[in-house]
Amino acid sequence: MAEVFNKKKSLGQNFLTSDKIPIRIAEACGADKTCGVIEIGPGMGILTKQLALRVAKVVAIEIDDELIPILAERFADADNVKVINEDVLKCDISAIIKEEFSGLDVAVCANLPYYITTPIIMALLEGNYGFKSITIMIQKEVAERLCAKAGSPTYGAVTAAVNYYASVKKQFVVGAANFSPKPKVDSAVITITPYEDKPVKPQNEGLFFKVLKAAFATRRKTLVNSLSTAFSTISKGDIQRIVSACHSPTVRGEELSVAELAKISDEINKLIYTTEERQ
Ligand code: SAM
């Protein structure tokens, strides 16, 4: 089948070529017959097949309508596979969970289309869907970024944002030769486990994300300067005082852990709140 289907680069269609990797991904996902799995981008169904053998139900969301008849034929006899022809970013995930997975734990497992990896991960986490786990294959560099520690060169805004919602575990690396067409970069499988109870709880989540964005906006700038630009109504003196109380006054944004970013956001929140009360 792979030979007759014209793969679309614009949809990130680098398909796995042997069953060995999908077996490892399905096993790393850890889902069993007590679980339902949402798969994003089933392609020709190579991972779908391995998931369907292991879990109670698979709902596979595929944007490319040319793949739908191929998937329908391949899973015609599988009563635990449902294919939905939609863009995952436009899907009503809550409705899918409610309608398709009643009484089951729900996990996500996918070889993600790499052109929208971060928007998909953030949508899955921000939606607060109660996923048991999210096991995904992504570009190796992105996997390393998501697993990076604060202050390391690959630690970035997306690392902090993902680590606010979840813990991230590296699973294994998959060489480019395992795909058709062969991508320019290697891939890696990671498991993101959303926290049931987040360890870091900023007083004002919206403000926390504004601080996070500002902290990483300009890499070589000090945090005091980045925050002064983002919060122009707060005096530089107040920002210096807040940063110094949490860290060294010359710290750069990318050196801060999620907990430290939350501490700074709470101090800014307190300052804004007290100033508003005084007015
Ligand atoms: N799971 C297959 C495999 O491992 O061989 C295919 C993985 S391929 C890297 C990514 C798949 O995601 C493609 O089938 C592509 O058509 C699909 N896709 C791309 N963008 C999508 C989107 N926004 N929503 C749902 N599926 C999408």
Coordinates of C-alpha atoms and ligand atoms in Angstrom, one line a residue:
M1 CA 0.0 0.0 0.0
A2 CA 2.9 2.4 0.9
E3 CA 4.0 2.5 -2.7
V4 CA 0.6 3.6 -4.2
F5 CA -0.1 6.3 -1.7
N6 CA 1.6 9.7 -2.4
K7 CA 2.9 11.0 0.9
K8 CA 2.4 14.6 1.7
K9 CA 5.4 16.5 3.1
S10 CA 3.1 19.3 4.1
L11 CA 1.3 17.0 6.5
G12 CA 4.5 15.6 8.0
Q13 CA 3.9 12.2 6.5
N14 CA 7.1 10.3 7.4
F15 CA 5.7 6.8 7.9
L16 CA 7.3 4.1 10.0
T17 CA 8.5 1.2 7.8
S18 CA 8.7 -1.8 10.1
D19 CA 6.6 -3.3 12.9
K20 CA 9.4 -3.3 15.4
I21 CA 9.2 0.4 16.3
P22 CA 5.4 0.6 16.6
I23 CA 5.6 -2.4 18.9
R24 CA 8.1 -0.6 21.1
I25 CA 6.0 2.6 21.1
A26 CA 2.8 0.7 21.9
E27 CA 4.6 -1.1 24.8
A28 CA 6.2 2.2 26.1
C29 CA 2.7 3.7 26.2
G30 CA 1.8 1.1 28.8
A31 CA -1.9 1.1 28.0
D32 CA -3.8 -2.2 28.4
K33 CA -7.3 -3.5 28.1
T34 CA -8.5 -1.1 30.8
C35 CA -7.5 1.8 28.6
G36 CA -8.7 3.7 25.5
V37 CA -6.1 5.4 23.3
I38 CA -6.4 8.4 21.1
E39 CA -3.9 8.2 18.3
I40 CA -3.1 11.3 16.3
G41 CA -2.1 10.8 12.7
P42 CA -2.5 7.1 12.1
G43 CA -1.2 7.3 8.6
M44 CA -1.4 3.8 7.1
G45 CA -2.3 2.4 10.5
I46 CA 1.1 0.7 11.4
L47 CA 0.9 2.0 15.1
T48 CA -2.9 1.7 15.2
K49 CA -2.6 -2.0 14.6
Q50 CA -0.2 -2.5 17.6
L51 CA -2.4 -0.3 19.8
A52 CA -5.6 -2.2 18.9
L53 CA -4.0 -5.5 19.9
R54 CA -3.2 -4.1 23.4
V55 CA -6.0 -1.7 24.4
A56 CA -9.8 -1.7 24.7
K57 CA -10.4 0.9 22.0
V58 CA -8.4 3.1 19.7
V59 CA -9.8 6.4 18.3
A60 CA -7.4 7.5 15.5
I61 CA -7.7 11.1 14.3
E62 CA -6.3 11.6 10.8
I63 CA -6.5 14.9 8.8
D64 CA -5.8 13.4 5.3
D65 CA -9.0 12.2 3.7
E66 CA -7.0 10.2 1.2
L67 CA -5.9 7.9 4.0
I68 CA -9.4 7.3 5.3
P69 CA -10.4 4.5 2.8
I70 CA -7.0 2.8 3.3
L71 CA -7.6 2.8 7.1
A72 CA -11.2 1.7 6.7
E73 CA -10.1 -1.3 4.6
R74 CA -7.2 -2.2 7.0
F75 CA -9.4 -2.1 10.1
A76 CA -12.7 -3.4 8.6
D77 CA -12.6 -6.4 10.9
A78 CA -11.3 -4.6 14.0
D79 CA -14.2 -3.7 16.2
N80 CA -12.1 -1.6 18.6
V81 CA -10.7 0.9 16.1
K82 CA -12.6 4.1 15.1
V83 CA -11.1 6.5 12.6
I84 CA -12.1 10.2 12.7
N85 CA -11.2 12.3 9.6
E86 CA -10.4 15.6 11.3
D87 CA -7.6 18.1 12.2
V88 CA -6.7 17.2 15.7
L89 CA -6.3 20.8 16.6
K90 CA -10.0 21.4 15.7
C91 CA -11.4 18.2 17.3
D92 CA -13.6 18.3 20.3
I93 CA -11.4 16.0 22.4
S94 CA -13.7 16.3 25.5
A95 CA -16.6 15.0 23.4
I96 CA -14.5 12.1 22.0
I97 CA -13.4 11.1 25.5
K98 CA -17.0 11.2 26.8
E99 CA -18.6 9.4 23.8
E100 CA -15.9 6.8 22.9
F101 CA -14.2 5.9 26.2
S102 CA -16.8 5.7 28.9
G103 CA -15.4 3.9 31.9
L104 CA -11.9 3.7 30.5
D105 CA -8.7 5.4 31.4
V106 CA -7.6 7.4 28.4
A107 CA -4.0 7.7 27.0
V108 CA -2.6 9.4 23.9
C109 CA -0.1 7.5 21.7
A110 CA 1.2 8.8 18.4
N111 CA 4.0 9.3 15.9
L112 CA 3.2 13.0 15.7
P113 CA 3.4 15.2 12.5
Y114 CA 6.5 17.2 13.3
Y115 CA 5.3 20.5 11.8
I116 CA 2.8 21.0 14.6
T117 CA 4.4 19.0 17.5
T118 CA 4.4 21.9 20.1
P119 CA 0.8 23.1 19.4
I120 CA -0.5 19.6 19.7
I121 CA 1.4 18.9 23.0
M122 CA 0.2 22.2 24.4
A123 CA -3.4 21.6 23.3
L124 CA -3.4 18.2 25.0
L125 CA -2.0 19.6 28.2
E126 CA -4.0 22.9 28.4
G127 CA -7.2 21.0 27.7
N128 CA -6.8 19.3 31.1
Y129 CA -8.4 16.1 29.8
G130 CA -7.1 13.8 32.5
F131 CA -5.0 11.7 30.2
K132 CA -3.2 8.9 32.0
S133 CA -0.2 9.4 29.8
I134 CA 0.9 10.9 26.4
T135 CA 3.5 8.8 24.6
I136 CA 4.7 10.4 21.4
M137 CA 7.4 10.2 18.9
I138 CA 8.8 13.6 18.0
Q139 CA 12.0 15.1 16.6
K140 CA 15.0 14.1 18.8
E141 CA 16.0 17.7 19.4
V142 CA 12.5 18.6 20.6
A143 CA 12.5 15.6 22.9
E144 CA 15.8 16.8 24.4
R145 CA 14.4 20.3 24.8
L146 CA 11.4 19.0 26.7
C147 CA 13.6 16.9 29.0
A148 CA 16.2 19.7 29.6
K149 CA 17.0 21.1 33.0
A150 CA 16.7 24.8 33.8
G151 CA 19.9 26.7 32.8
S152 CA 20.9 24.1 30.2
P153 CA 21.3 25.4 26.6
T154 CA 18.2 23.6 25.3
Y155 CA 15.9 24.6 28.2
G156 CA 13.3 26.9 26.8
A157 CA 9.8 28.4 27.2
V158 CA 8.2 25.2 25.9
T159 CA 10.2 23.1 28.4
A160 CA 9.0 25.2 31.3
A161 CA 5.4 25.2 30.0
V162 CA 5.2 21.4 29.6
N163 CA 6.9 20.8 32.9
Y164 CA 4.3 23.0 34.6
Y165 CA 1.6 20.6 33.5
A166 CA 3.4 17.3 33.5
S167 CA 6.5 15.1 34.1
V168 CA 8.5 14.1 31.0
K169 CA 10.3 10.8 30.5
K170 CA 12.7 10.0 27.7
Q171 CA 12.0 6.5 26.3
F172 CA 14.2 5.7 23.3
V173 CA 15.7 7.2 20.1
V174 CA 14.6 6.1 16.6
G175 CA 16.9 6.6 13.7
A176 CA 15.8 8.4 10.5
A177 CA 16.3 5.2 8.5
N178 CA 13.1 3.7 10.1
F179 CA 10.9 6.1 8.1
S180 CA 9.7 6.6 4.6
P181 CA 10.5 9.1 3.3
K182 CA 13.6 9.3 5.4
P183 CA 13.6 12.6 7.4
K184 CA 16.8 14.7 7.9
V185 CA 16.7 14.2 11.6
D186 CA 16.4 11.4 14.2
S187 CA 13.4 11.0 16.3
A188 CA 12.7 10.0 20.0
V189 CA 9.9 8.7 21.9
I190 CA 8.9 10.4 25.2
T191 CA 6.1 9.9 27.7
I192 CA 4.5 13.0 29.2
T193 CA 2.5 12.2 32.3
P194 CA 0.1 15.1 33.2
Y195 CA 0.0 15.8 37.0
E196 CA -3.2 15.0 38.7
D197 CA -2.2 17.6 41.2
K198 CA 0.3 20.1 39.9
P199 CA 3.3 20.6 42.2
V200 CA 3.6 24.3 41.3
K201 CA 0.5 26.4 41.8
P202 CA 0.9 30.0 40.8
Q203 CA -1.7 32.4 42.4
N204 CA -2.6 33.7 38.9
E205 CA -2.0 31.3 36.1
G206 CA -2.4 33.9 33.3
L207 CA 0.2 36.1 34.9
F208 CA 2.5 33.1 35.4
F209 CA 2.4 32.4 31.6
K210 CA 3.1 36.1 30.9
V211 CA 6.2 35.9 33.2
L212 CA 7.3 32.6 31.6
K213 CA 6.9 34.1 28.1
A214 CA 8.8 37.3 29.1
A215 CA 11.6 35.3 30.8
F216 CA 12.4 33.4 27.6
A217 CA 11.6 36.2 25.1
T218 CA 15.2 37.4 24.8
R219 CA 17.8 34.8 25.7
R220 CA 20.8 36.9 26.7
K221 CA 18.9 39.6 28.5
T222 CA 18.7 39.6 32.3
L223 CA 15.4 38.6 33.8
V224 CA 15.1 42.1 35.3
N225 CA 15.3 43.7 31.8
S226 CA 13.0 41.1 30.2
L227 CA 10.3 41.6 32.9
S228 CA 10.7 45.4 32.8
T229 CA 9.9 45.3 29.1
A230 CA 6.9 43.0 29.6
F231 CA 5.5 44.8 32.7
S232 CA 6.0 48.4 31.7
T233 CA 3.7 49.7 34.5
I234 CA 5.9 48.3 37.2
S235 CA 9.0 50.3 38.2
K236 CA 12.4 48.7 37.5
G237 CA 13.2 49.1 41.2
D238 CA 10.3 46.9 42.1
I239 CA 11.2 44.3 39.5
Q240 CA 14.8 44.3 40.8
R241 CA 13.6 43.8 44.4
I242 CA 11.3 40.9 43.4
V243 CA 14.0 39.2 41.3
S244 CA 16.6 39.7 44.0
A245 CA 14.3 38.2 46.6
C246 CA 14.0 35.0 44.5
H247 CA 17.4 34.7 42.8
S248 CA 20.6 36.6 42.0
P249 CA 19.8 40.1 40.5
T250 CA 21.6 39.3 37.3
V251 CA 19.9 36.0 36.6
R252 CA 18.7 35.3 33.1
G253 CA 15.2 34.0 32.4
E254 CA 16.3 30.7 31.0
E255 CA 18.0 29.8 34.3
L256 CA 14.7 29.7 36.2
S257 CA 12.8 26.5 37.1
V258 CA 9.0 26.3 36.9
A259 CA 8.8 26.8 40.7
E260 CA 11.1 29.9 40.6
L261 CA 9.0 31.4 37.7
A262 CA 5.9 30.9 39.8
K263 CA 7.5 32.5 42.8
I264 CA 8.3 35.6 40.7
S265 CA 4.9 35.6 39.2
D266 CA 3.3 35.5 42.7
E267 CA 5.4 38.5 43.8
I268 CA 4.3 40.5 40.7
N269 CA 0.7 39.4 41.3
K270 CA 0.9 40.6 45.0
L271 CA 2.4 43.9 43.8
I272 CA -0.2 44.5 41.2
Y273 CA -3.0 43.6 43.6
T274 CA -1.7 45.8 46.4
T275 CA -1.2 48.8 44.0
E276 CA -4.7 48.3 42.7
E277 CA -6.1 48.2 46.3
R278 CA -4.3 51.5 47.1
Q279 CA -5.8 53.3 44.1
Ligands
SAM1 N1 1.3 6.9 12.5 C1 1.8 6.8 11.2 C2 3.2 6.1 11.2 O1 3.8 6.1 12.3 O2 3.7 5.7 10.2 C3 1.9 8.2 10.5 C4 2.7 9.2 11.3 S1 3.1 10.6 10.3 C5 4.6 11.2 11.1 C6 1.9 11.9 10.9 C7 0.5 11.6 10.5 O3 -0.3 12.7 11.0 C8 0.2 11.6 9.0 O4 -0.7 10.6 8.7 C9 -0.5 13.0 8.7 O5 -1.4 12.9 7.7 C10 -1.2 13.2 10.1 N2 -1.5 14.6 10.4 C11 -0.9 15.7 10.0 N3 -1.4 16.8 10.5 C12 -2.5 16.4 11.3 C13 -3.5 17.0 12.0 N4 -3.5 18.4 12.1 N5 -4.5 16.3 12.6 C14 -4.5 14.9 12.5 N6 -3.6 14.2 11.7 C15 -2.6 14.9 11.2

